[in-house]
Amino acid sequence: MKVSDVNMPQDVKSILLARGITELYPPQAEALPHVFSKKNLVLAIPTASGKSLVAYLAALNGVLSGSGKAIYIVPLRALASEKFEELSAFSSLGIKVGISTGDLDEAEPRLADNDIIVCTSEKADSLMRHRAAWLREISVVVADEVHLINDAGRGPTLEVILTRFKAINPSAQIVALSATIKNARDLAMWLDAELVQSEWRPVVLKEGIFDGTSILFTDNTVREVPGNEKDAVAALALDTIAEGGQTLVFVNTRRSTEAVAEKLAPKIRRMLDERGSAKAKALSETFLRGQSEPTSLGERAAKLIERGVAFHNAGLDSFQRKTVERGFKDGIIKCIVATPTLAAGVNTPARRVIIRDVWRHDANLGIQPVPILEIRQMMGRAGRPGYDPYGEAVLIARSDDEAEKLRDIYLLSDTEPIVSKLGTEAALRTHVLSAVATGFVSDDGGLRRFIDSTFYAQQSDSWALYGRIEETVEFLEENCFVESVGEKLSATIFGRMTSDLYIDPLSAIMLKGALERSCNVATAPLSYLHAICATPDMLSLYLRQNDNWVEEKIEEFEAFLLEKPSRYDSEYEWFAADVKTASLIEDWIDEVSEDRLIDKYGVGPGDIHGKVEIAEWLLHAARELARAFNFACVTELTKLIMRIRNGCREELLNLIKLENVGRVRARAIYGAGFKTLDSLRGVPVDTLSRIPTIGRGIAESIKRQLGEEIAPEGRGARRKKEEAAADSETGNGTDDKQGQLPRRSGQSSLMQFKEEKEE
Ligand SMILES: Nc1ncnc2c1ncn2[C@@H]1O[C@H](COP(=O)(O)OP(=O)(O)OP(=O)(O)O)[C@@H](O)[C@H]1O
Ligand SMILES: [Mg+2]
């Protein structure tokens, strides 16, 4: 179907045509009538088959027809920015597109100004908990990657959001985008939706098994892999690069991503031409400059990028991952070796996806096969429209027997059916409390109706279901989150706060207990840090063999706010893991460098920033509880929050308010004898710029932020210019918080910053 023949406004068509979309793919054409007649839709079609476009058209149709706003829900923040950028192409039609990246415990009233709002499912859940009024104006709800309902971690949240939208906004159109799954029909029945299913893919994806010499594809064609590489991954990767393609390798551990990339690097480097090498070098420099702090991990990654290879895993921070993804899209990085963090939804120019591992280690279950659905998602990163004429997805077999098994399981079988995970204790207590706390449910009958309308209920026996709900309500009552009078159910202040703060009720109980105890203990930061790390909202770090220091620390430290188990208690291991995690945050606020943290804790910058972000959020929750229950530690907690946000000791909190001054520069300024903002007044730019890590650019920016005039260039101007040029080359003049904090510029920035901090 031609885009020009589609029944939609000419302006929309022009934008699509300008983006090279002239014809709709068959499953898109099949879905469109349902979209335009505002019916609910489950679109379960292969990877790369253009599901997003159908959802964009549904959102546009809702907004342009005046029905109301659209919300576009995605599983990951990285996907949110990709969808936001694509949807922003339609802003020339006067449509306002917004992305919600704010904290989970705020209502973000400014979002109401937008017509289309892109957010993660956690954010959508939190907006519902804060009763954001504009949610009632929503006429289209898009749920991308809806098969993730199957995911034990974030599945229940997505399921509950859709359930609640169906109830509070029954006329809203739900458009659910799914991978091809076995029970798509069940999903459509639950959502009362039309189902469009298809096996059609715009770019042919050849799927095969490599036996060491050739790939046998499922269409029975064979491709010899030339060369004398003994290593299967290297043979497959170099073969694709030699013919001008790019490749994505999936392995099962972070360590492997780096090891495999290291192995490939010298070989791929030889395949780069002069221009390619120059671009790779430039990208590698950008990567180093943009890091929050220099680390040996970053250095190793940059050295690989310089040779046209990269590794990609959750240990990298978001700036590093984005730079790698961009470099791959731009054709500078020829090969990425990744853990499945890269698998979901992203468009990559991989001609060949190589899957080395189909097994992985699970902390509870040991070695487990990777689900078929996940392998197919990885495979689907190859052969994306606009990049390659075809794609190849290759699994590696070490024997004939294995080849046969891999083929049967991963290439010829259906994917597993998706199963609701709402029945877990943690999911039920969290979502039942939030349903009551928001007034969505106000009596036993309402609660039953709510649970009855979930996907979980559709898949379970109702007697088991009601039993579990009763247990959940009992737990919430016993712990003073909800009260019941006869059939009526209502939330206590504690219950409402817990729901608004977006923490697990169990975390709230633990934090409240810890705060009570803090009144009778001479606390240290570690006391609070350990308490937040012990909650189920923080995923603690594993203990390693050389982590004996943790045990010593437990023995020595006397101000824990949660009971210390005996060394022989089975709980001890957990306790120690929480102490290790708390120590990471403690080191962070004591200004231990990221490089040292990486080494000491066996983590990457991504983990550090992730743990720091969660710690700040949980400590904020603890402070709000302390305030509500009149505990004396509010000021202490506020200071700790500021220290966590900035990764520094208390004495730097004043200097760090300056834009472009992170903990490293603030420490350098402090070390030079300038301990407060006031002490910087009247200090010549030249003096400031001589402080290590500062340089002229930053020195001038500091002066501007203090509202001081910068003397016009006079004598020595040339030298200053040279210094400034050197700064920009060494990165001295760049923002050391890039990728973390939004830039603000101009004289008003300091004011703005202060206001924000005071809020
Ligand atoms: N009709 C079309 N003509 C040309 N290109 C299209 C068309 N529809 C979509 N595309 C392009 O195809 C690519 C893949 O689309 P999209 O990301 O929506 O895939 P998807 O079905 O969501 O895949 P996945 O399951 O992997 O998330 C995008 O780059 C998109 O711009
Ligand atoms: Mg998609």
Short mmCIF file of C-alpha atoms and ligand atoms in Angstrom, two decimals, residues 19-25 28 45-53 82-83 86 144-145 179 344-347 377 380-381 384-385, ligand 1:
data_model
loop_
_atom_site.label_atom_id
_atom_site.label_comp_id
_atom_site.label_asym_id
_atom_site.label_seq_id
_atom_site.Cartn_x
_atom_site.Cartn_y
_atom_site.Cartn_z
CA ARG A 19 11.88 10.02 5.78
CA GLY A 20 11.97 7.63 2.82
CA ILE A 21 8.80 5.76 3.76
CA THR A 22 6.86 5.55 0.51
CA GLU A 23 5.04 2.29 0.93
CA LEU A 24 3.53 0.61 3.96
CA TYR A 25 4.67 -2.89 4.76
CA GLN A 28 1.28 -2.24 8.64
CA ILE A 45 4.89 -9.36 13.99
CA PRO A 46 8.59 -10.07 13.46
CA THR A 47 11.53 -7.90 14.47
CA ALA A 48 12.23 -4.96 12.16
CA SER A 49 8.78 -5.13 10.58
CA GLY A 50 7.94 -1.53 11.46
CA LYS A 51 5.72 -1.86 14.52
CA SER A 52 6.65 1.60 15.79
CA LEU A 53 5.26 3.34 12.70
CA GLU A 82 14.93 6.82 20.33
CA LYS A 83 11.12 6.98 20.13
CA GLU A 86 11.49 9.83 15.91
CA ASP A 144 5.92 -1.25 23.13
CA GLU A 145 7.58 -4.66 23.67
CA ALA A 179 7.38 -9.87 19.26
CA ALA A 344 15.51 -5.05 22.86
CA GLY A 345 13.93 -2.90 20.20
CA VAL A 346 16.98 -1.00 18.96
CA ASN A 347 17.78 -0.45 15.31
CA GLN A 377 15.19 -10.75 19.79
CA GLY A 380 16.36 -9.64 15.01
CA ARG A 381 19.01 -6.93 15.39
CA ARG A 384 17.16 -3.80 9.72
CA PRO A 385 15.53 -1.68 6.97
N1 LIG B 1 6.96 1.24 5.56
C1 LIG B 1 8.24 1.43 5.79
N2 LIG B 1 9.11 1.68 4.80
C2 LIG B 1 10.44 1.83 5.05
N3 LIG B 1 10.99 1.77 6.26
C3 LIG B 1 10.17 1.51 7.31
C4 LIG B 1 8.76 1.34 7.13
N4 LIG B 1 8.21 1.11 8.33
C5 LIG B 1 9.22 1.13 9.23
N5 LIG B 1 10.40 1.37 8.62
C6 LIG B 1 11.73 1.42 9.25
O1 LIG B 1 12.04 0.11 9.69
C7 LIG B 1 12.89 0.12 10.82
C8 LIG B 1 12.40 -0.87 11.85
O2 LIG B 1 11.19 -0.41 12.41
P1 LIG B 1 10.84 -0.61 13.94
O3 LIG B 1 11.94 -0.15 14.80
O4 LIG B 1 9.50 -0.04 14.15
O5 LIG B 1 10.78 -2.20 14.02
P2 LIG B 1 10.05 -3.11 15.09
O6 LIG B 1 9.02 -3.89 14.39
O7 LIG B 1 9.64 -2.31 16.24
O8 LIG B 1 11.24 -4.10 15.47
P3 LIG B 1 11.67 -4.69 16.91
O9 LIG B 1 10.75 -5.85 17.18
O10 LIG B 1 13.05 -5.15 16.69
O11 LIG B 1 11.52 -3.61 17.89
C9 LIG B 1 12.93 1.56 11.31
O12 LIG B 1 14.17 2.12 10.94
C10 LIG B 1 11.78 2.23 10.54
O13 LIG B 1 12.03 3.58 10.26
#
